[in-house]
PDB file of C-alpha atoms and ligand atoms in Angstrom:
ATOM      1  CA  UNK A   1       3.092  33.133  58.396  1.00 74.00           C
ATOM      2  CA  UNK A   2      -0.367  32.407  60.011  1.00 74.00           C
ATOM      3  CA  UNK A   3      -1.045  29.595  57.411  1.00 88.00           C
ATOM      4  CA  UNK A   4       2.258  27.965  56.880  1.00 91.00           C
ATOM      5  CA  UNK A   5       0.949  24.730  58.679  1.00 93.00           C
ATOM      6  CA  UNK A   6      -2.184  24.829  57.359  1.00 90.00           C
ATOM      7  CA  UNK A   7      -1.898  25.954  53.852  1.00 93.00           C
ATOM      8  CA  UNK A   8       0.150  23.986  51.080  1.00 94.00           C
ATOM      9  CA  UNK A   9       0.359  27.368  49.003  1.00 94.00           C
ATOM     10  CA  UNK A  10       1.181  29.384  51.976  1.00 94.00           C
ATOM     11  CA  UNK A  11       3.814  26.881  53.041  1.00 96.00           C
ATOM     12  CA  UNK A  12       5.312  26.880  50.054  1.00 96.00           C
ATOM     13  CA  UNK A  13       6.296  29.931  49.391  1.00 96.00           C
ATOM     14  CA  UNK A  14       7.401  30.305  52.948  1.00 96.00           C
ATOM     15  CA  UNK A  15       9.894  27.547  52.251  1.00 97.00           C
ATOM     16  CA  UNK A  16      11.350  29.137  49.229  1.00 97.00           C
ATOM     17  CA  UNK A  17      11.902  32.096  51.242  1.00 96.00           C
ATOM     18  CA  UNK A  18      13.592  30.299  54.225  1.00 96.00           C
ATOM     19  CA  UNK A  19      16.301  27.946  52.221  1.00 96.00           C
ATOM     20  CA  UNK A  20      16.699  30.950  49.980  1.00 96.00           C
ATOM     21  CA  UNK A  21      17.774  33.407  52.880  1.00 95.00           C
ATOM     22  CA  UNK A  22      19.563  30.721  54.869  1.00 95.00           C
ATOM     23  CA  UNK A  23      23.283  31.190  55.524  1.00 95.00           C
ATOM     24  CA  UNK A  24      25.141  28.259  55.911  1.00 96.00           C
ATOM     25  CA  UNK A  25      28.630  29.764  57.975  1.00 97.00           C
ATOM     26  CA  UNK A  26      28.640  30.811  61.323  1.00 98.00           C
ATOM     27  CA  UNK A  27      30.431  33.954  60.450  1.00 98.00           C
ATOM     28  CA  UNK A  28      27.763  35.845  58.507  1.00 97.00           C
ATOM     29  CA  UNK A  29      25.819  35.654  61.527  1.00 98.00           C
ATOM     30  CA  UNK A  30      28.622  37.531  63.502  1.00 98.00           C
ATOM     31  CA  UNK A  31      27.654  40.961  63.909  1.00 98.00           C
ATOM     32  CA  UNK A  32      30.473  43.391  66.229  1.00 98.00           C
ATOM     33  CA  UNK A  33      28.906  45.616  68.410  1.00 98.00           C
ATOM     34  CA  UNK A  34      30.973  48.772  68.866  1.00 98.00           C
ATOM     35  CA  UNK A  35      29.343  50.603  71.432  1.00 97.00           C
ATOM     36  CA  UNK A  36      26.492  48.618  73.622  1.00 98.00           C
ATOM     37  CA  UNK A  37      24.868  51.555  74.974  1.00 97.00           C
ATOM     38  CA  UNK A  38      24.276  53.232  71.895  1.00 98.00           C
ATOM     39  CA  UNK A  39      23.562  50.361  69.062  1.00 98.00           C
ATOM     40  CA  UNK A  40      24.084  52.238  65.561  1.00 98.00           C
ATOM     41  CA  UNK A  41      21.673  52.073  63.054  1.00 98.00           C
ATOM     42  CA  UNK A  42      23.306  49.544  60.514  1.00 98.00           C
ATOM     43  CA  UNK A  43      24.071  47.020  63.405  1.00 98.00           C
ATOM     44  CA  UNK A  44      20.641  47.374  64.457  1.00 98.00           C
ATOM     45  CA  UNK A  45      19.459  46.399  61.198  1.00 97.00           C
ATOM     46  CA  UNK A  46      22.087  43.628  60.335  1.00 98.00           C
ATOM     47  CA  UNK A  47      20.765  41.547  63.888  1.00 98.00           C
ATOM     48  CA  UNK A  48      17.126  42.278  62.806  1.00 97.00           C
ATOM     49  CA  UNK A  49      17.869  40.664  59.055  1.00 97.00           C
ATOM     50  CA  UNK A  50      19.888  37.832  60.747  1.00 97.00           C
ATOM     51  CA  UNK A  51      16.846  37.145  63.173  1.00 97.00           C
ATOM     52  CA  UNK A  52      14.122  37.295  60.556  1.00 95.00           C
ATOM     53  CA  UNK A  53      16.342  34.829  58.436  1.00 95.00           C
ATOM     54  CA  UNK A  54      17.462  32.327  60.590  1.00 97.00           C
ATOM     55  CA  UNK A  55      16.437  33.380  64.191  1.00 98.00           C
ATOM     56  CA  UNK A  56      19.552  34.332  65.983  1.00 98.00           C
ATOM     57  CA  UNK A  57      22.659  36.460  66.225  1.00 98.00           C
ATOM     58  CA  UNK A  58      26.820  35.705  67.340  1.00 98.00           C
ATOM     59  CA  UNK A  59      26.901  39.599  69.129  1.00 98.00           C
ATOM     60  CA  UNK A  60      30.760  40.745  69.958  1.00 98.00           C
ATOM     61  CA  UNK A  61      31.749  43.447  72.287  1.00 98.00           C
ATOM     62  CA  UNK A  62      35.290  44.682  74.043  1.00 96.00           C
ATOM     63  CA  UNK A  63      35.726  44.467  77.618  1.00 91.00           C
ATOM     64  CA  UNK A  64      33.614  45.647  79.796  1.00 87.00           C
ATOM     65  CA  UNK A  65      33.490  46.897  83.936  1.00 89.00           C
ATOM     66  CA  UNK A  66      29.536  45.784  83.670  1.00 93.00           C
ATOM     67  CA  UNK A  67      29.081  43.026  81.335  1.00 96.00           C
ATOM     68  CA  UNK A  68      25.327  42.840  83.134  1.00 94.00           C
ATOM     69  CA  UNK A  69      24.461  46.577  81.915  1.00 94.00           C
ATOM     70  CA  UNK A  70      25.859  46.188  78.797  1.00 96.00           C
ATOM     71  CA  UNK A  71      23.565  43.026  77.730  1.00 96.00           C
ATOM     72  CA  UNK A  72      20.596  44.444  79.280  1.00 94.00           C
ATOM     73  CA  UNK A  73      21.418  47.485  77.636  1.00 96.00           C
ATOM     74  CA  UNK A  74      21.902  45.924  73.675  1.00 97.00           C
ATOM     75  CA  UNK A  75      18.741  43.629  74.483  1.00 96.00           C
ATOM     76  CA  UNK A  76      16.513  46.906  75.193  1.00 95.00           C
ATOM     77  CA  UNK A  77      17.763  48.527  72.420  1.00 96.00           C
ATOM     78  CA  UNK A  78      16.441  45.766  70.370  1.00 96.00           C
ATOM     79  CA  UNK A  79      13.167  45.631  71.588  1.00 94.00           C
ATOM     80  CA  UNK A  80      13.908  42.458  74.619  1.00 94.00           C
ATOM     81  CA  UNK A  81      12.041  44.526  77.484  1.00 86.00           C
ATOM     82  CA  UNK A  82       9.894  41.958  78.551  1.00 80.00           C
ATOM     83  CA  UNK A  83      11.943  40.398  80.884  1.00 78.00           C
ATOM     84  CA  UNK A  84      10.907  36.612  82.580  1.00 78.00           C
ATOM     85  CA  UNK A  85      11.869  37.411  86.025  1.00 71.00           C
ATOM     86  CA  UNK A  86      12.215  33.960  87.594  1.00 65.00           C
ATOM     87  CA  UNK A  87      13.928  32.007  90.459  1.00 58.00           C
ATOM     88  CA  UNK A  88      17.603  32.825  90.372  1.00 60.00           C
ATOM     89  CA  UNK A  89      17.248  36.104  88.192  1.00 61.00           C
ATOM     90  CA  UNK A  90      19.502  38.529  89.810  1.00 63.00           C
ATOM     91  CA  UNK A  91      19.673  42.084  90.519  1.00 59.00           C
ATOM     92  CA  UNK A  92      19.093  43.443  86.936  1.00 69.00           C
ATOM     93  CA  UNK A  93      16.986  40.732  85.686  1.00 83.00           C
ATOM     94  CA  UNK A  94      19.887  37.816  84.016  1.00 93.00           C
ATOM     95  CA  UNK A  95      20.644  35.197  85.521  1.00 92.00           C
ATOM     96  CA  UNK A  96      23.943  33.785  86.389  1.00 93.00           C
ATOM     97  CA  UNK A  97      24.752  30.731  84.681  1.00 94.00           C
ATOM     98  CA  UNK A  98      27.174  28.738  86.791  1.00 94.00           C
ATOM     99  CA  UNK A  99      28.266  26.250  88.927  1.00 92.00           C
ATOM    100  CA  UNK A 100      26.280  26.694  91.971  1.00 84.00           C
ATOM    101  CA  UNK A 101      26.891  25.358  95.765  1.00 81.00           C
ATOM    102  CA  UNK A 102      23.280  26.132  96.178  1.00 83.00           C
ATOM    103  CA  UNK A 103      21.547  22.487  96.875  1.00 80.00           C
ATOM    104  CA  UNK A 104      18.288  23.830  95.760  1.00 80.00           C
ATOM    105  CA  UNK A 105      19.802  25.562  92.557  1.00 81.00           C
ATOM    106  CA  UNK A 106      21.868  22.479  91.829  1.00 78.00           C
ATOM    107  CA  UNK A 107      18.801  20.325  91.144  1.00 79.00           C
ATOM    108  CA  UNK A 108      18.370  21.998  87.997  1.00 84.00           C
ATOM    109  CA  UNK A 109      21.189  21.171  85.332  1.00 89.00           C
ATOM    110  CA  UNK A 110      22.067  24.320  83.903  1.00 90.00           C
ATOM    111  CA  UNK A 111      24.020  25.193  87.019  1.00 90.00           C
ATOM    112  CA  UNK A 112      26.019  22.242  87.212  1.00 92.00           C
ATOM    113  CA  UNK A 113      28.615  21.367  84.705  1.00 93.00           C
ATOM    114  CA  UNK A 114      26.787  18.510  83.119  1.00 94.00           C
ATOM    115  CA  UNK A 115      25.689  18.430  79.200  1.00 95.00           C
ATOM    116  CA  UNK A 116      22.108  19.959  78.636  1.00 96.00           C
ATOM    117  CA  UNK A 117      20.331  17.958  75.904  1.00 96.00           C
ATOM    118  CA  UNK A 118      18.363  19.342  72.986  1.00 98.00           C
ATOM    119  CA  UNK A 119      16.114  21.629  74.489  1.00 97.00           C
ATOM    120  CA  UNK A 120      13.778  25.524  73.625  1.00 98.00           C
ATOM    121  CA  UNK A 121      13.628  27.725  76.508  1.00 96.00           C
ATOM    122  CA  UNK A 122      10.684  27.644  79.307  1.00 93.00           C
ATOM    123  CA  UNK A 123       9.667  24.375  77.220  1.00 93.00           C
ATOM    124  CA  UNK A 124       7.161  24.018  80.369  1.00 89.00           C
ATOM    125  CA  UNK A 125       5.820  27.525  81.089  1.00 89.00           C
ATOM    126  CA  UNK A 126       2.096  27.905  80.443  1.00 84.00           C
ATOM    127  CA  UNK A 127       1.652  30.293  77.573  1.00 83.00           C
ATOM    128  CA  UNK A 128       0.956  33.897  79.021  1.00 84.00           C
ATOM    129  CA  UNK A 129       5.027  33.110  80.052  1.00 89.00           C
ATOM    130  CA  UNK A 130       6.269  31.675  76.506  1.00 94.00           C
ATOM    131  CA  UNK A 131      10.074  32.450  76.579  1.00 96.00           C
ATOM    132  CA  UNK A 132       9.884  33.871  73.064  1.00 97.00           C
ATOM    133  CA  UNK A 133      13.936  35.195  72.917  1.00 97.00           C
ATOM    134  CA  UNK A 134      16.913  34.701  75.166  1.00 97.00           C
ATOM    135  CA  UNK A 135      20.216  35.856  75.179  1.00 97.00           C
ATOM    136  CA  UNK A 136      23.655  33.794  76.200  1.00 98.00           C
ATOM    137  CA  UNK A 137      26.328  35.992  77.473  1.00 98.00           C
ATOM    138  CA  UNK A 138      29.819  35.112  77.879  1.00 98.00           C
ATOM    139  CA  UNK A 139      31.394  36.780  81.150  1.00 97.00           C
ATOM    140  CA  UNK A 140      34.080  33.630  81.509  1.00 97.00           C
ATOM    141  CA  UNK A 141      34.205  30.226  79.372  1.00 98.00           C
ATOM    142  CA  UNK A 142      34.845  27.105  81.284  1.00 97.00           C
ATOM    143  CA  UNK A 143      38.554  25.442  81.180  1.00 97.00           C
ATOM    144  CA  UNK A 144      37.663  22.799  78.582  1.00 97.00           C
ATOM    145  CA  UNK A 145      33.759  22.332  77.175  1.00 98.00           C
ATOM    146  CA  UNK A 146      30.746  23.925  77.602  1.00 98.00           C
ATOM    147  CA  UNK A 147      30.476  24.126  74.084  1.00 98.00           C
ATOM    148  CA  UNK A 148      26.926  24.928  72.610  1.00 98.00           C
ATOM    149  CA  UNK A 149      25.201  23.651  69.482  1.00 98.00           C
ATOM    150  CA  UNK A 150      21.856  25.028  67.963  1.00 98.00           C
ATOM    151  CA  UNK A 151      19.389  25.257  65.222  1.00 98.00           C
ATOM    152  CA  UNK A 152      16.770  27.202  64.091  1.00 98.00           C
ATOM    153  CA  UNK A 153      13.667  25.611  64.940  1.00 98.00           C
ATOM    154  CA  UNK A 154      11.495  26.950  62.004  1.00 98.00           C
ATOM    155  CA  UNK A 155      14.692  24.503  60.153  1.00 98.00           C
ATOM    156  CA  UNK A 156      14.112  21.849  61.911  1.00 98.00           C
ATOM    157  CA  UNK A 157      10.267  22.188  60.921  1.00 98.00           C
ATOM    158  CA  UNK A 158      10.854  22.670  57.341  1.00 98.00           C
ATOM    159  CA  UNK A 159      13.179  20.338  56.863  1.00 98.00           C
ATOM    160  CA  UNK A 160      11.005  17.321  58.833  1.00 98.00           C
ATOM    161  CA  UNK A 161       8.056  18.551  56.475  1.00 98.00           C
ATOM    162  CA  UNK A 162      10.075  18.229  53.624  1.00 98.00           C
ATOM    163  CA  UNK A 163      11.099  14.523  54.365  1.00 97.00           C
ATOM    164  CA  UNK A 164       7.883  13.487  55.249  1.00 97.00           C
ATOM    165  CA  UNK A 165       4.739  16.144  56.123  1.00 97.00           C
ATOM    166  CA  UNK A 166       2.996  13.278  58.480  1.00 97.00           C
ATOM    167  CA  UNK A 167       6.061  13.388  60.679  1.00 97.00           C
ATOM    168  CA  UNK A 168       5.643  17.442  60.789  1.00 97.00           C
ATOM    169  CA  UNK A 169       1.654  17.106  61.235  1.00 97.00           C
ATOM    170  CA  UNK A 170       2.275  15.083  64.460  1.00 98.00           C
ATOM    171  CA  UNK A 171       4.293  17.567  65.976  1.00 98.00           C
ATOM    172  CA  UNK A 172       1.724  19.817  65.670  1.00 97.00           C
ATOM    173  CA  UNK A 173      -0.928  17.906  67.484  1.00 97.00           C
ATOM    174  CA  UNK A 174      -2.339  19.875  70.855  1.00 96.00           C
ATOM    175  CA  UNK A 175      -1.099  17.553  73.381  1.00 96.00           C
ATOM    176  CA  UNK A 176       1.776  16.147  71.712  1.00 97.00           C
ATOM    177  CA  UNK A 177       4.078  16.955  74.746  1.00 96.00           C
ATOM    178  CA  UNK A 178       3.291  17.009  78.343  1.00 95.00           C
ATOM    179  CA  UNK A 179       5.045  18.100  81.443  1.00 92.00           C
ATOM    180  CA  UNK A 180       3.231  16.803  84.592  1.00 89.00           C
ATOM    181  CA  UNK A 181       3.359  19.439  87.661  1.00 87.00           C
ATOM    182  CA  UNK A 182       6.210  19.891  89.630  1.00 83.00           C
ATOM    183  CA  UNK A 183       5.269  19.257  93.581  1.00 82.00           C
ATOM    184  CA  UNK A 184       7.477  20.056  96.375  1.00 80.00           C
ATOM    185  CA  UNK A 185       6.263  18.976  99.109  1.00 81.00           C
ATOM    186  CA  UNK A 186       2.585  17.915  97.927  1.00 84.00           C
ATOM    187  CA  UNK A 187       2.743  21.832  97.121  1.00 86.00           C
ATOM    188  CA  UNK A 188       2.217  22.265  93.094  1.00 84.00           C
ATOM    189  CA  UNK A 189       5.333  24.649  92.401  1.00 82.00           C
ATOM    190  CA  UNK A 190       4.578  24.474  88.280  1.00 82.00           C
ATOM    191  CA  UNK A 191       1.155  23.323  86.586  1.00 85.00           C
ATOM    192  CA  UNK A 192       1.268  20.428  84.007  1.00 89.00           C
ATOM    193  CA  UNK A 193       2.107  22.016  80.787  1.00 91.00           C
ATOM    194  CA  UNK A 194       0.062  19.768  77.744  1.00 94.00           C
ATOM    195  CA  UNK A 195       0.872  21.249  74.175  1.00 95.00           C
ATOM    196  CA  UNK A 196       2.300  20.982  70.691  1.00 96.00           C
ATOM    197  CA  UNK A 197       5.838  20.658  70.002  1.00 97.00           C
ATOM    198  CA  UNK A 198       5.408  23.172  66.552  1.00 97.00           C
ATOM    199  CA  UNK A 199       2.750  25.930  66.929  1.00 96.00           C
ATOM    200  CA  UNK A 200       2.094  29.119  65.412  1.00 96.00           C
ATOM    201  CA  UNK A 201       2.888  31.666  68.676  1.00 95.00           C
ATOM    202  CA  UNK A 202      -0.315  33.439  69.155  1.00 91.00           C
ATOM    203  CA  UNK A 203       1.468  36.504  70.389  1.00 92.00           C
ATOM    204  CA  UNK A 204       4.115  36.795  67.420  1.00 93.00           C
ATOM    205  CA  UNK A 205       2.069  34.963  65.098  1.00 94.00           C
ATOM    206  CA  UNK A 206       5.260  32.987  64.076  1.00 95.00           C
ATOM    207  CA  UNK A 207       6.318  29.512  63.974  1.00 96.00           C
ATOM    208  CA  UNK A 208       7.532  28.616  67.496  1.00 96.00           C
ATOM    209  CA  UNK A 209       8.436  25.112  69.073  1.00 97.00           C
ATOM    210  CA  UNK A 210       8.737  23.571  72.344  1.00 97.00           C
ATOM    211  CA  UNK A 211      10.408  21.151  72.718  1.00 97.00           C
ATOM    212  CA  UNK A 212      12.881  18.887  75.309  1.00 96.00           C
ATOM    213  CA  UNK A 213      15.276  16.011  74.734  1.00 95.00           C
ATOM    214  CA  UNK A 214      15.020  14.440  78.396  1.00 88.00           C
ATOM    215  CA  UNK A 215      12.633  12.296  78.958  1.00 81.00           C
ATOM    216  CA  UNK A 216      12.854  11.920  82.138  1.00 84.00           C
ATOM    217  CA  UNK A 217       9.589  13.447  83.568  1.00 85.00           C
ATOM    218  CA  UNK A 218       8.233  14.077  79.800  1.00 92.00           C
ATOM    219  CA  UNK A 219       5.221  11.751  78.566  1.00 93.00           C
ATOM    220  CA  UNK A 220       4.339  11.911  74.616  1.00 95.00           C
ATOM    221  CA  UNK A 221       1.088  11.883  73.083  1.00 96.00           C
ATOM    222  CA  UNK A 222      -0.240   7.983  73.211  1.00 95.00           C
ATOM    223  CA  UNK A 223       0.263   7.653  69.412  1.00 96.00           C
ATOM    224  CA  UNK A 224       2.403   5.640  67.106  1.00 96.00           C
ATOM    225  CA  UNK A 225       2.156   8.952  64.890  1.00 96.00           C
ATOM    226  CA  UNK A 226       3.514  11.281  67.310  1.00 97.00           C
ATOM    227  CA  UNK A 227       5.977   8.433  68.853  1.00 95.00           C
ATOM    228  CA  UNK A 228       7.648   7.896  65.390  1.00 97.00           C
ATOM    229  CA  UNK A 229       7.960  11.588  64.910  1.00 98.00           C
ATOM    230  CA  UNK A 230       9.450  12.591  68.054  1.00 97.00           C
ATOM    231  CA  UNK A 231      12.022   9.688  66.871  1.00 97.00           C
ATOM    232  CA  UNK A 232      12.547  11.390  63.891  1.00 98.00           C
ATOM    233  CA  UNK A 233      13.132  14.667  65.591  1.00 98.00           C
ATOM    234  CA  UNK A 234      15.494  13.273  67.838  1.00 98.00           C
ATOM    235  CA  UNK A 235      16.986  11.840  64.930  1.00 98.00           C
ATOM    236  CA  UNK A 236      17.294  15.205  63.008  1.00 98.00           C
ATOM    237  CA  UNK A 237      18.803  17.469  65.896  1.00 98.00           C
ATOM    238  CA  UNK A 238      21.009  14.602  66.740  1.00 98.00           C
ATOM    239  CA  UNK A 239      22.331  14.779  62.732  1.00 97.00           C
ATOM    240  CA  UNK A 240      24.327  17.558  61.574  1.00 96.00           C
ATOM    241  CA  UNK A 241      22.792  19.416  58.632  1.00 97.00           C
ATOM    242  CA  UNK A 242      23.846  22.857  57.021  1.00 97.00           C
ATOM    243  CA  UNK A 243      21.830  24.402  59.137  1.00 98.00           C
ATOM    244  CA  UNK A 244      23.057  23.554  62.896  1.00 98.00           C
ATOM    245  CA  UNK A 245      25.270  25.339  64.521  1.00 98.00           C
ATOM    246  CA  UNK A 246      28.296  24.595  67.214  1.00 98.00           C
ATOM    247  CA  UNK A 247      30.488  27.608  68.938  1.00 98.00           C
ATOM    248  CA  UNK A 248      32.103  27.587  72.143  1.00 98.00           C
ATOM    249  CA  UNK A 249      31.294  31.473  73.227  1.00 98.00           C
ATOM    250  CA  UNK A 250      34.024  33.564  74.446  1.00 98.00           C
ATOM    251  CA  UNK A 251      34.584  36.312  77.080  1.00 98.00           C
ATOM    252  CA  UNK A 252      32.531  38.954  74.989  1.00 98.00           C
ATOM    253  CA  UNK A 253      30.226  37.137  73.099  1.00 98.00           C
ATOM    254  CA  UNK A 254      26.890  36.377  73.119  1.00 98.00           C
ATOM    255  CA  UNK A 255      23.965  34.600  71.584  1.00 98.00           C
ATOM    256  CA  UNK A 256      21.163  36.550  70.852  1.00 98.00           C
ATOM    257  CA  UNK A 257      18.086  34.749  69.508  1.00 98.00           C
ATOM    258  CA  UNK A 258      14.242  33.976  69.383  1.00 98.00           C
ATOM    259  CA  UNK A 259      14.550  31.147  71.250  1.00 98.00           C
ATOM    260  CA  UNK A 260      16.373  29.194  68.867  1.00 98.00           C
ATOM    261  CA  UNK A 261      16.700  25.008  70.088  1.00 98.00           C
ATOM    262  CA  UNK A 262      19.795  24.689  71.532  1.00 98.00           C
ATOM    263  CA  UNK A 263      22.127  22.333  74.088  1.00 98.00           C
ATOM    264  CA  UNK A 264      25.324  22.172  75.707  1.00 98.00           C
ATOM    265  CA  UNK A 265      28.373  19.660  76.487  1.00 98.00           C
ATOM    266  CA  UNK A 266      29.326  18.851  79.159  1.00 97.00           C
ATOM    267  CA  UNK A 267      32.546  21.333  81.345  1.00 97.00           C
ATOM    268  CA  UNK A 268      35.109  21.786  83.572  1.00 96.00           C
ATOM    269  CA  UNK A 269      35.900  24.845  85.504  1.00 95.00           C
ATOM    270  CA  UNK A 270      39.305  26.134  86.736  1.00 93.00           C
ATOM    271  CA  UNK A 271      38.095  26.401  90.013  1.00 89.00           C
ATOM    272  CA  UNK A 272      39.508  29.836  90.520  1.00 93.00           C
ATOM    273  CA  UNK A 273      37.759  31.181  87.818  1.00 94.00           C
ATOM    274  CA  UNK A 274      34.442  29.179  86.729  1.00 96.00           C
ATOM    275  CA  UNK A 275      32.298  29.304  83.822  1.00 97.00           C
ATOM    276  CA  UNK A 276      30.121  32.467  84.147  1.00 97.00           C
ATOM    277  CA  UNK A 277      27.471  33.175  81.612  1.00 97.00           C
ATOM    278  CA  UNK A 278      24.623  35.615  81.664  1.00 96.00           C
ATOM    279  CA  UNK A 279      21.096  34.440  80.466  1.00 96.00           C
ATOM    280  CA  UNK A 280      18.557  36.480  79.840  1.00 95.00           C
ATOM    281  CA  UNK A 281      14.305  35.275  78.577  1.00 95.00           C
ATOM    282  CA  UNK A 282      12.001  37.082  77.115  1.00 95.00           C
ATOM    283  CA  UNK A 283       8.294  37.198  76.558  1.00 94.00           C
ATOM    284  CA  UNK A 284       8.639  38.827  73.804  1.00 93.00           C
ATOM    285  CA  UNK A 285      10.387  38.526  70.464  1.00 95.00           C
ATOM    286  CA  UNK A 286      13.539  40.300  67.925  1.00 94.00           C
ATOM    287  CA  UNK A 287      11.649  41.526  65.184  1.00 76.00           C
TER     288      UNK A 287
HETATM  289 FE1  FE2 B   1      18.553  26.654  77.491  1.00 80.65          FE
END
């Protein structure tokens, strides 16, 4: 899919292929995982068919003593071995997505109980540390919210191409999003991240995005083009087509995806028992 922004012909038939294959109810893209240490061979093949279709998987399992070794366990079986180790991974590489009391930690919204806008993975690593897949693990869901909401973001392409392929072409410009550094102290912690918001992945040679809904800290290309068609992106996650998607995960379930654009309401915890999710990234991709 090298040519897909590029080439009309190639694009064309790419399109055919997508809203063809596109499901339209959450439940075809439940697959139940009997045993997570040994994956058979059919449930293997249904999350690979789901992924290539529409870019992620609802994964099921029973109870479990180690939720932690059973996710790391599916994940390897499906190729996720590439594992970003950052900040607050812990022990076997996922990281606990909570509440924390940790000042530091708290400074980043995902653990506090506060929504998460529209938003891809690592949308401000440098590329030799694209998050290419995660996974969202349910260990405990919070006493009311916390609900998530995604879409395929090779959708939300196609279907801004479709309206209106000037909108799409913006998105693709090389510095239509930037992320200044991150200081601490007059320390750089994180380089400025400058790129396009749709790209073809040079790793995966795939149509990836990168993308964030806050825009606090975010500056835009310096173009009516690329300011109208952020609008319209905005616009088009904000909508609700056939092709989002809204679950509030369960104790067992999990989201397994290639890094599918996603957010998250807002929660609240029984305080005996808080929201507890495992989260793993990956470098590399479900294929
Ligand atoms: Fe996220």
């Amino acid at each position: 899919m090298v040519n897909v922004l590029t080439k009309a012909d190639d694009y064309k038939r790419w399109r055919d292929d997508k809203f063809a294959n596109a499901l339209t109810e959450l439940d075809d893209y439940k697959v139940e995982i009997r045993d997570p240490f040994k994956l058979s061979q059919a449930e293997k093949d249904k999350i690979h068919t789901l992924c290539l279709c529409a870019n992620f998987v609802i994964f099921k399992i029973q109870p479990h003593d180690s939720y932690e070794s059973a996710v790391i366990s599916i994940n390897t079986q499906l190729g996720l071995t590439n594992l970003d180790a950052h900040l607050f991974v812990k022990n076997q590489g996922l990281t606990h997505i909570t509440q924390s009391t940790d000042k530091n930690q708290r400074e980043f919204i995902p653990y506090t109980n506060k929504n998460l806008a529209w938003h891809t993975d690592g949308y401000y690593n440098p590329i030799e540390q694209r998050i290419r897949a995660f996974s969202l693990f349910c260990v405990r869901p919070a006493l009311t919210g916390g609900v998530n909401e995604w879409i395929d973001p090779q959708m939300v392409y196609l279907l801004l191409r479709e309206d209106n392929p000037d909108i799409a072409k913006a998105l693709t410009h090389p510095r239509a999003m930037c992320i200044p550094e991150h200081k601490i102290y007059e320390k750089v912690r994180r380089v400025a991240s400058v790129g396009p918001i749709f790209f073809i992945d040079n790793l995966s040679r795939t149509l990836s995005m990168r993308y964030t809904q806050r825009k606090k800290n975010i500056s835009f290309l310096d173009s009516t083009e690329t300011k109208q068609a952020v609008k319209h992106l905005d616009a088009l996650l904000n909508t609700q087509t056939h092709y989002h998607f809204k679950h509030l995960l369960r104790t067992g379930e999990g989201l397994l995806c290639n890094n599918v654009v996603h957010k998250r309401s807002a929660f609240n915890d029984d305080k005996d028992s808080p929201r507890l999710l495992l989260r793993g990234r990956y470098f590399n991709r479900i294929n």
